[in-house]
XYZ file of C-alpha atoms in Angstrom:
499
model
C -8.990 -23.305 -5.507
C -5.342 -23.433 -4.441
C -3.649 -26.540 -4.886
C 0.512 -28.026 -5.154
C 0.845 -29.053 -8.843
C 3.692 -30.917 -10.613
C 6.753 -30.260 -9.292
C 5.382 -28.178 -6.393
C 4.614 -25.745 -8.696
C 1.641 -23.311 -7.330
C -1.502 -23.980 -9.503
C -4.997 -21.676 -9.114
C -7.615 -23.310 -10.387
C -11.271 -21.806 -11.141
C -14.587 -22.748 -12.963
C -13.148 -20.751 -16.552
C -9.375 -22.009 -17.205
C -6.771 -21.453 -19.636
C -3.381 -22.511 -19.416
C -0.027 -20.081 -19.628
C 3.486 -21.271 -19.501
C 5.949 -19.996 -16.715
C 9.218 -21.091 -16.112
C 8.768 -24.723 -17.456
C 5.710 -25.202 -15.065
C 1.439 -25.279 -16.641
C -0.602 -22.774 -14.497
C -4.069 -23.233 -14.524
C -5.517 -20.057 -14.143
C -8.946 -17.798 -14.539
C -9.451 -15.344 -17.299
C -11.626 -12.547 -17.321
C -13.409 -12.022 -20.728
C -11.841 -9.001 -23.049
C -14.525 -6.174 -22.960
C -16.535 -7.323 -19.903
C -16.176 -3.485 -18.924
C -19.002 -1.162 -19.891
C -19.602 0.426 -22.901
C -16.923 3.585 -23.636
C -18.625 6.710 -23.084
C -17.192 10.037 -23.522
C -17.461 11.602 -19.936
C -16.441 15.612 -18.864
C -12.623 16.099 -17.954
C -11.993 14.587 -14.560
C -14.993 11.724 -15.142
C -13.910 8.673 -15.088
C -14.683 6.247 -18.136
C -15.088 2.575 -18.483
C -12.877 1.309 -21.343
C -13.290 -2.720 -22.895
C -10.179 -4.178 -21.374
C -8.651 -7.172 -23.116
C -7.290 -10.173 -20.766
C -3.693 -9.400 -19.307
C -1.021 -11.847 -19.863
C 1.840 -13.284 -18.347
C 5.245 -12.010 -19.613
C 7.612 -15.246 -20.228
C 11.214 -15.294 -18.480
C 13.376 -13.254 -20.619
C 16.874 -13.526 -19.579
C 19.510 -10.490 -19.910
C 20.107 -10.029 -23.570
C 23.549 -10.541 -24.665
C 23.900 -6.853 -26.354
C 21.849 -4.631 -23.742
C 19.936 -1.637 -25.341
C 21.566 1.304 -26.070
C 21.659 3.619 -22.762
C 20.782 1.305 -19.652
C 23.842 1.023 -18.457
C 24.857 4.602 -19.060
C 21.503 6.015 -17.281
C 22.320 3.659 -14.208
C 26.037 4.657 -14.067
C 24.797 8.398 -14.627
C 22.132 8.030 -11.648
C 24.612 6.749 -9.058
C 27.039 9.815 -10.136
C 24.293 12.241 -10.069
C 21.661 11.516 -7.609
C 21.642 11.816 -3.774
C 23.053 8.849 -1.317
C 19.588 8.667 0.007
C 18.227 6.923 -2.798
C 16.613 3.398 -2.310
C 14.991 1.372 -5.115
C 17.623 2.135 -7.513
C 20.458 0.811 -5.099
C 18.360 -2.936 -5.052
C 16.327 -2.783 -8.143
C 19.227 -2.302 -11.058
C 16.240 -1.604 -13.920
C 15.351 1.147 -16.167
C 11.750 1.077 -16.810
C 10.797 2.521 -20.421
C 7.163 0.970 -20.723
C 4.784 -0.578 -18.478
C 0.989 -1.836 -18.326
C -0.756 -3.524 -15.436
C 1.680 -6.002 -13.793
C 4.231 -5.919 -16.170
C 7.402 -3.240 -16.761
C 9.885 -3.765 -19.455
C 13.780 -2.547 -19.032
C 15.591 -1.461 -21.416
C 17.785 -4.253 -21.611
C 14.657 -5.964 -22.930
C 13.585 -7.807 -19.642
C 10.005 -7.649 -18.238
C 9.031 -7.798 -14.787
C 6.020 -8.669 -12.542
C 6.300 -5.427 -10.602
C 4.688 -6.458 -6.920
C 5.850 -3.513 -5.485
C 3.309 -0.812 -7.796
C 5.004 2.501 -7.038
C 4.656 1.304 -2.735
C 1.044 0.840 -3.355
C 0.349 3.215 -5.295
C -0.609 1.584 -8.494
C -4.367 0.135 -7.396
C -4.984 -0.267 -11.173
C -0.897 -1.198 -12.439
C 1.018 0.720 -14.722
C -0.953 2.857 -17.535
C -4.391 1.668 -16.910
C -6.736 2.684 -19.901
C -9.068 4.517 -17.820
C -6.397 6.475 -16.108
C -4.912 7.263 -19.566
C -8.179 8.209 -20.656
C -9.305 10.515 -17.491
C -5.939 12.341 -17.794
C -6.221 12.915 -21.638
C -9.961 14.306 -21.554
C -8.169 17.186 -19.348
C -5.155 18.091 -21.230
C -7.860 17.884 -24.573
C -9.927 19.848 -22.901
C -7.725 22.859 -22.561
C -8.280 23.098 -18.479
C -6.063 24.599 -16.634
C -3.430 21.963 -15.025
C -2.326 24.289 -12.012
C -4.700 26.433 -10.452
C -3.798 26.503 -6.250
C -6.777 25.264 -4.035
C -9.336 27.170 -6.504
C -12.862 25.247 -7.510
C -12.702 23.619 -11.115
C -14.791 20.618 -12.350
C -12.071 18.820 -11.816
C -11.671 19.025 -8.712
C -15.665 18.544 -7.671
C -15.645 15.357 -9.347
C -12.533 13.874 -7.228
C -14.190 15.514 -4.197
C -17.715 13.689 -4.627
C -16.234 10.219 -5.818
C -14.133 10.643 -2.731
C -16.769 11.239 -0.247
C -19.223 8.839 -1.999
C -16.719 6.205 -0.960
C -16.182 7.327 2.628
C -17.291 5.216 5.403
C -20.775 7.144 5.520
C -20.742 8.528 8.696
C -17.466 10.258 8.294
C -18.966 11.482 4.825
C -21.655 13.040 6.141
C -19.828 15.032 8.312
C -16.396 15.914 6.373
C -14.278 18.653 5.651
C -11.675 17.811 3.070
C -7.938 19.368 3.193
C -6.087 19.426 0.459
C -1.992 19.088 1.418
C 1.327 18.850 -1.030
C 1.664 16.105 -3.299
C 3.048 13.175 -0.720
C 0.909 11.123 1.695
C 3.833 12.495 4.168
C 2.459 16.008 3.716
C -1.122 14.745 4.780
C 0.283 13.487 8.040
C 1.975 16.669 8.765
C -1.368 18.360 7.827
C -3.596 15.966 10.425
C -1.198 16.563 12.849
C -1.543 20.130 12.532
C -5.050 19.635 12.097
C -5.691 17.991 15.501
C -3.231 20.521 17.390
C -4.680 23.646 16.556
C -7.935 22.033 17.292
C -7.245 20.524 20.722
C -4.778 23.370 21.854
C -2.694 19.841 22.811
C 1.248 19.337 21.652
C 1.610 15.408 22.467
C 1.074 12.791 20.182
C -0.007 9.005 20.510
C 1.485 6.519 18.153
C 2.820 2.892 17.768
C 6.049 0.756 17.890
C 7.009 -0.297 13.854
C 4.911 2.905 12.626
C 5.952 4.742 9.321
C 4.269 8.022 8.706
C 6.128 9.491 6.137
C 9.397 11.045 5.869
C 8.988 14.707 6.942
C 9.976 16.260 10.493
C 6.620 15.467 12.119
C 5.474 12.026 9.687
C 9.337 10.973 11.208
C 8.646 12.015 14.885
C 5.392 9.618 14.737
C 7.215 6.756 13.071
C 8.940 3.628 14.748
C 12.368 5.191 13.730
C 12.133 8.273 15.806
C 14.612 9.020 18.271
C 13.326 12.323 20.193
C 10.140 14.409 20.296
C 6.815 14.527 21.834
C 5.668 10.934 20.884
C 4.804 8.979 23.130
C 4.808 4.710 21.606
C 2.288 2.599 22.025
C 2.874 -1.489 21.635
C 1.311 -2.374 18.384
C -0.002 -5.761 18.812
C 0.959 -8.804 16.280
C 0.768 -12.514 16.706
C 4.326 -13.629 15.178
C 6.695 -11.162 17.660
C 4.062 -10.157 20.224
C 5.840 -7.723 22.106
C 4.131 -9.305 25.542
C 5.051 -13.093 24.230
C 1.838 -14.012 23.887
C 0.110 -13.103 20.547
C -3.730 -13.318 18.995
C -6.409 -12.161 21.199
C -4.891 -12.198 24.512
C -1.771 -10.002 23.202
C -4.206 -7.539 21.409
C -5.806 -7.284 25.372
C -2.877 -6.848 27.006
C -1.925 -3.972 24.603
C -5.015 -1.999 24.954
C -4.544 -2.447 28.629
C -1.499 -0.651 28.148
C -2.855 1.546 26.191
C -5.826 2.337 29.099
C -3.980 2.777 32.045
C -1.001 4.980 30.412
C -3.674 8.015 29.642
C -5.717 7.363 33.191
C -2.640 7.017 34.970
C -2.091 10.387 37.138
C 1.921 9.379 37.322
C 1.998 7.901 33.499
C 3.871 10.635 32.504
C 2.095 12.042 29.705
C -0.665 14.907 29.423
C -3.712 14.483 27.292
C -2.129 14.541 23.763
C -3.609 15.714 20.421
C -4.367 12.543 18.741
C -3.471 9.017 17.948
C -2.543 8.053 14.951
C -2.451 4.076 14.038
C -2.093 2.437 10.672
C -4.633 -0.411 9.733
C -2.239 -2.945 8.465
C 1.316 -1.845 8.994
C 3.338 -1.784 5.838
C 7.120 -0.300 6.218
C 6.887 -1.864 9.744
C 6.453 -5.569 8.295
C 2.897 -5.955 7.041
C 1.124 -6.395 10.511
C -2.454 -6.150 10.201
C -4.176 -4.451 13.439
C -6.142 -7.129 15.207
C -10.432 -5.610 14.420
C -11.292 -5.897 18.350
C -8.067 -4.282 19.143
C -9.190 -1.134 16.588
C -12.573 -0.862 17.813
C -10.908 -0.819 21.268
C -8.735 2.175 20.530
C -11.473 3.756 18.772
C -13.615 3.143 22.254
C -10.392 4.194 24.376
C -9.882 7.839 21.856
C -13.406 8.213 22.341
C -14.340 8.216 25.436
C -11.430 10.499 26.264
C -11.860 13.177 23.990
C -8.446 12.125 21.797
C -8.968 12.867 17.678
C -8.244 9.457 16.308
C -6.173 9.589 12.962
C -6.367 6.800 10.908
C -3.380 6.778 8.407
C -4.629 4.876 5.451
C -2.032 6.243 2.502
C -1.141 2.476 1.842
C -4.280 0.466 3.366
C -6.950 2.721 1.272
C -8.410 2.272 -1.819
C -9.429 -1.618 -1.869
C -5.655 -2.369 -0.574
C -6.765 -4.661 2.369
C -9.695 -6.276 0.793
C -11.998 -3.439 2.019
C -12.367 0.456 0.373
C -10.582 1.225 3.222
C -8.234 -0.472 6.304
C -11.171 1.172 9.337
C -13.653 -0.716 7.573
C -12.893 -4.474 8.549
C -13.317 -3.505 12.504
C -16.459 -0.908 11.606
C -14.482 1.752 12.951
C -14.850 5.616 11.866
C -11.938 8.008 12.398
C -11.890 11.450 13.132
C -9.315 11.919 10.788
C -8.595 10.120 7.639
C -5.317 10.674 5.692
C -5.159 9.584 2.727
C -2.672 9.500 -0.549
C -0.633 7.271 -3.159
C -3.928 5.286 -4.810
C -6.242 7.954 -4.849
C -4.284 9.767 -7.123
C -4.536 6.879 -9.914
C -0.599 7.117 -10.251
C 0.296 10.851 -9.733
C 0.929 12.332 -6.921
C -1.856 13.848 -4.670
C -2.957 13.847 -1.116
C -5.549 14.897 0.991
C -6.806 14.418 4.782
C -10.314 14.363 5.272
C -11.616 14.910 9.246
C -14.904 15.670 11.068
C -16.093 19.435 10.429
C -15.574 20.101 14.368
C -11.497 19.690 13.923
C -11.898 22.526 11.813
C -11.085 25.702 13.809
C -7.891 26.654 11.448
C -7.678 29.990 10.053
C -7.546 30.563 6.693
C -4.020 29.872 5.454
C -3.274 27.753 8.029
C -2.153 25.080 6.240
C -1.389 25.058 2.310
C 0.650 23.770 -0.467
C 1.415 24.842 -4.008
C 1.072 21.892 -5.228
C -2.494 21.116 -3.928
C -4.570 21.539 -7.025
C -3.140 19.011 -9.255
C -6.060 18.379 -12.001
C -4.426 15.544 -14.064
C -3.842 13.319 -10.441
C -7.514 14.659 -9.547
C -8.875 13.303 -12.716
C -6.793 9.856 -12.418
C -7.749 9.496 -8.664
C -11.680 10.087 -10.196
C -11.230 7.182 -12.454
C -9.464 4.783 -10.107
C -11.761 5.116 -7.357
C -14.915 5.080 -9.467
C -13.107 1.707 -11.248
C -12.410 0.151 -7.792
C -15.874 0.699 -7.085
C -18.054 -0.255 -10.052
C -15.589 -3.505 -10.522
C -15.620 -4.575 -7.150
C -11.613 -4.664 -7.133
C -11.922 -4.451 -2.899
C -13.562 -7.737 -2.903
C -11.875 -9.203 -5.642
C -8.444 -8.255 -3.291
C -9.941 -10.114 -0.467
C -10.608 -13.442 -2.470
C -7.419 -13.440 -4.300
C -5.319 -12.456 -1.552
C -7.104 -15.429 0.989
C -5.074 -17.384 -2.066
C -2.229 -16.473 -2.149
C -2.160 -15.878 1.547
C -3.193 -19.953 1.649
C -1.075 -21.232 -0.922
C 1.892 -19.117 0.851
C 1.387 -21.213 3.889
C 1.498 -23.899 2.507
C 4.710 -23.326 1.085
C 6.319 -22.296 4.268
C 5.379 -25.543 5.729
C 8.033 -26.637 3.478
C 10.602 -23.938 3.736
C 11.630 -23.618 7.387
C 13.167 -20.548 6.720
C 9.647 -18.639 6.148
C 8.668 -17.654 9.748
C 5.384 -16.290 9.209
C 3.430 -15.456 6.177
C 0.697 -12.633 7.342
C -1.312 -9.669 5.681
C -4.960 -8.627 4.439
C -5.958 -8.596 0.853
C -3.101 -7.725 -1.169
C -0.883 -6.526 0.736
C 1.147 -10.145 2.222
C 4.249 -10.498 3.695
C 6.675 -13.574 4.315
C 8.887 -12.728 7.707
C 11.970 -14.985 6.779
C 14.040 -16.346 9.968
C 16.986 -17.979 10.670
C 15.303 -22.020 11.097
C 17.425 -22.793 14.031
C 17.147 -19.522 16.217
C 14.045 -17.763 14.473
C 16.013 -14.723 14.467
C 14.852 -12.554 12.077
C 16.760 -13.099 8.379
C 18.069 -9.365 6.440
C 21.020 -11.253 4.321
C 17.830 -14.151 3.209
C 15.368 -11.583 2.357
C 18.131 -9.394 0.298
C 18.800 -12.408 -1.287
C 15.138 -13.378 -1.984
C 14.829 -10.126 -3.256
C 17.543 -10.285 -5.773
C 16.715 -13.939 -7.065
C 12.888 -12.866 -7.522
C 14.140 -9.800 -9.713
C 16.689 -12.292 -11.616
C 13.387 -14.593 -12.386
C 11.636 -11.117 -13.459
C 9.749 -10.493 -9.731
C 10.404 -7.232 -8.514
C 9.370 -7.367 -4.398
C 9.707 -4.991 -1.821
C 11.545 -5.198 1.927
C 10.282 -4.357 4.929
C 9.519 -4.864 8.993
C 12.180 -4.386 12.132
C 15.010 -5.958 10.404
C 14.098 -5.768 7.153
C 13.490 -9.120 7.148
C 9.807 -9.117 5.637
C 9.361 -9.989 1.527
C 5.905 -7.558 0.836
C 3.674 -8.193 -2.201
C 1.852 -5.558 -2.906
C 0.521 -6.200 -6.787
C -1.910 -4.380 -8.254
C -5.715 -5.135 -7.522
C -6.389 -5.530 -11.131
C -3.926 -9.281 -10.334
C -5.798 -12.130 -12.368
C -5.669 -15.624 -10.875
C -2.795 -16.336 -14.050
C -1.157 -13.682 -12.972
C -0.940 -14.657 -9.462
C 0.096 -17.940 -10.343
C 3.103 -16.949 -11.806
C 3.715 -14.171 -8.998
C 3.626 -17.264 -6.430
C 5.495 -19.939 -8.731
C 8.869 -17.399 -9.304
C 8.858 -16.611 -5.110
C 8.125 -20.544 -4.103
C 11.335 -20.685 -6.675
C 13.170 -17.623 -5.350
C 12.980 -18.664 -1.667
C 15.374 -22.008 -2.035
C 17.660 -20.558 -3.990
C 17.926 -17.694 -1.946
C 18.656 -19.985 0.698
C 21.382 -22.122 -0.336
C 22.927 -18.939 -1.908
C 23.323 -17.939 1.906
C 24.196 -21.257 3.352
């Protein structure tokens, strides 16, 4: 249960309690029992293995030490004189992570962090979970080689089968599996490839506030894209319908839209390759695709003969509160792609399709970097741990909470426009109150108050405008307590600092 404690301090409250101090105000919060995992079992290299976990805690405020430790400010000053213009967390995130487990990273200037950002998503299981550490050891112990092209190891069979066993099942039964480069960015250029070569088509279908990736063609499908043979699609959403109408009836209108642009003989478009369409979208301001409206374009693809891609590099894995975004509307893709979580921290990335898009000619499509045992073996482990533990449906429960208790903070704070998402993966759109303009200067400064209260958030959406959480799915309900009680702080004085 979510209720407003002391103080208006956010409280969770659940049938086992303990208490934990955070910032002055008593959480109550649920603990999991240390070692309710399975036995330790020594499994073969790229196995996952259940290790006794012991109940994560809540790291205290630490304020910035006096005397900082030796070499953080020299490796920040040295990154800004070394590294490329184009960098992005290190311009708003000032911190030099030296260790890290679960939620928490510690600087080293001493201060620890809630880290609700988790590498973009990638983190399902936080920072140096034991089984990761464990699946990645048994292969360097083992002696196996670590780079070895796209060539069959043990390794790489077990990340294949845990993989397909948690595919929807009638994609599974019918898969091919690609492997790409390292980046859920190569994936996308590999599906688009993919459905291309197997349609003989060039054009491409994909949606307003979509972010694909960063190459060439992952940029030409996103919302930022300029030129090319896209052609945009209105992405429906409740809080800035882009028809002014929202929920069900906005979700109509833009599969409508959608239906009489590929039927219409004067549209302007010929039949293209594919559509591509992200469950929830994440850079674009964590807008979660309506379920009708899915099955819809799955109904719309279909019936037309149009590969549908389903980009789930940040909804997969337990993310939304499901194994994977498709599965809250029952839809099955054509084409899956898939990266950041299932490599249990490292990178690796794959796209997995229906074995009739699979006309391409041998060497077709490659990377060096496609064999990469260690992520194979962590992406074994964190999917089997998702699994066994349930972590999918735990996201769903815990992030109805926070999604609650978030509304009920905005009722307060006229500033918070909208608080939206699916699982864990929220967002707070923060407006102007008296225009409900979207807010860049609030969130920037919601951003930076969080991190000076040890919260580390991401931006996102249109304007940037959009505060995402995206914790780990291993969050406890103490945990989450404190996440919500340093933002509910964060967001007031964020405000008057911008007054």
């Amino acid at each position: 249960m979510v209720r407003t404690g002391e103080g208006g301090a956010l409280v969770f409250e659940a049938q086992s309690v303990s208490e934990v101090s955070a910032g002055g105000a008593t959480l109550v919060a649920h603990t999991e029992p240390a070692g309710a995992a399975a036995a330790t079992q020594t499994p073969p290299p790229g196995m996952p293995r259940t290790v006794p976990q012991a109940t994560p805690q809540v790291p205290p405020r630490v304020p910035p030490q006096t005397g900082r430790a030796a070499g953080h400010d020299g490796i920040l000053r040295r990154q800004a004189q070394r590294e490329s213009a184009a960098r992005t967390y290190a311009r708003s995130l000032p911190i030099v992570p030296v260790r890290a487990r679960g939620l928490t990273i510690e600087g080293a200037d001493g201060r620890r962090y809630l880290d609700c950002l988790s590498g973009a998503g990638t983190l399902a299981l936080g920072h140096n979970h034991p089984v990761v550490l464990e699946a990645v050891r048994g292969v360097l112990d083992s002696g196996a080689p670590l780079h070895v092209l796209d060539l069959a190891t043990p390794v790489k069979d077990a990340f294949t089968t845990e993989l397909f066993a948690n595919l929807p099942p009638a994609l599974a039964a019918d898969a091919r599996i690609q492997f790409c480069g390292p980046a859920g960015t190569d994936a996308v250029e590999a599906a688009l490839k993919l459905v291309r070569t197997a349609t003989g088509c060039s054009g491409l279908l994909a949606f307003t506030g979509a972010y694909h990736g960063m190459t060439a063609g992952a940029l030409e499908a996103s919302g930022g894209a300029v030129e090319g043979r896209v052609t945009r699609l209105p992405y429906p959403q409740d809080f800035r319908c882009p028809f002014g109408v929202g929920g069900p009836e906005g979700a109509e209108l833009a599969a409508r839209w959608t239906e009489n642009l590929l039927d219409d003989p004067k549209g302007g478009i010929p039949l293209p390759a594919g559509l591509i369409v992200e469950p929830v979208q994440g850079e674009g301001g964590v807008n979660p695709a309506p379920d009708g409206w899915m099955r819809r374009m799955r109904e719309i693809t279909a019936s037309r003969g149009i590969p549908l891609i389903a980009d789930e590099v940040q909804t997969g894995v337990g993310r939304t509160g499901a194994f994977w975004g498709v599965d809250h509307a029952g839809v099955v893709p054509d084409v899956m792609v898939l990266s950041k979580a299932i490599g249990g921290s490292l990178p690796l990335a794959v796209i997995v399709y229906r074995s009739g898009l699979d006309v391409w000619a041998p060497g077709a499509h490659a990377g060096t970097f496609r064999g990469n045992q260690l992520a194979m073996a962590a992406g074994t482990a964190t999917l089997a741990f998702v699994r066994e533990n349930r972590l999918a449906e735990r996201a769903a429960v815990l992030g109805d909470r926070m999604t609650a208790a978030l509304r009920g903070l905005a009722a307060g704070h006229p500033c918070i426009g909208d608080v939206r998402g699916r699982g864990l993966m929220i967002g707070l759109e923060l407006v102007d109150p008296d225009t409900g303009a979207a807010a860049p200067a609030l969130a920037e400064a919601v951003r930076q108050e969080c991190l000076e209260r040890g919260l580390i958030v991401e931006l996102g959406g249109r304007h940037s405008a959009v505060v995402r959480l995206l914790p780990p799915l291993t969050l406890t309900d103490e945990q989450a307590a404190a996440v919500l009680d340093r933002l509910a702080d964060a967001i007031p004085a964020a405000a008057r600092r911008t007054r």
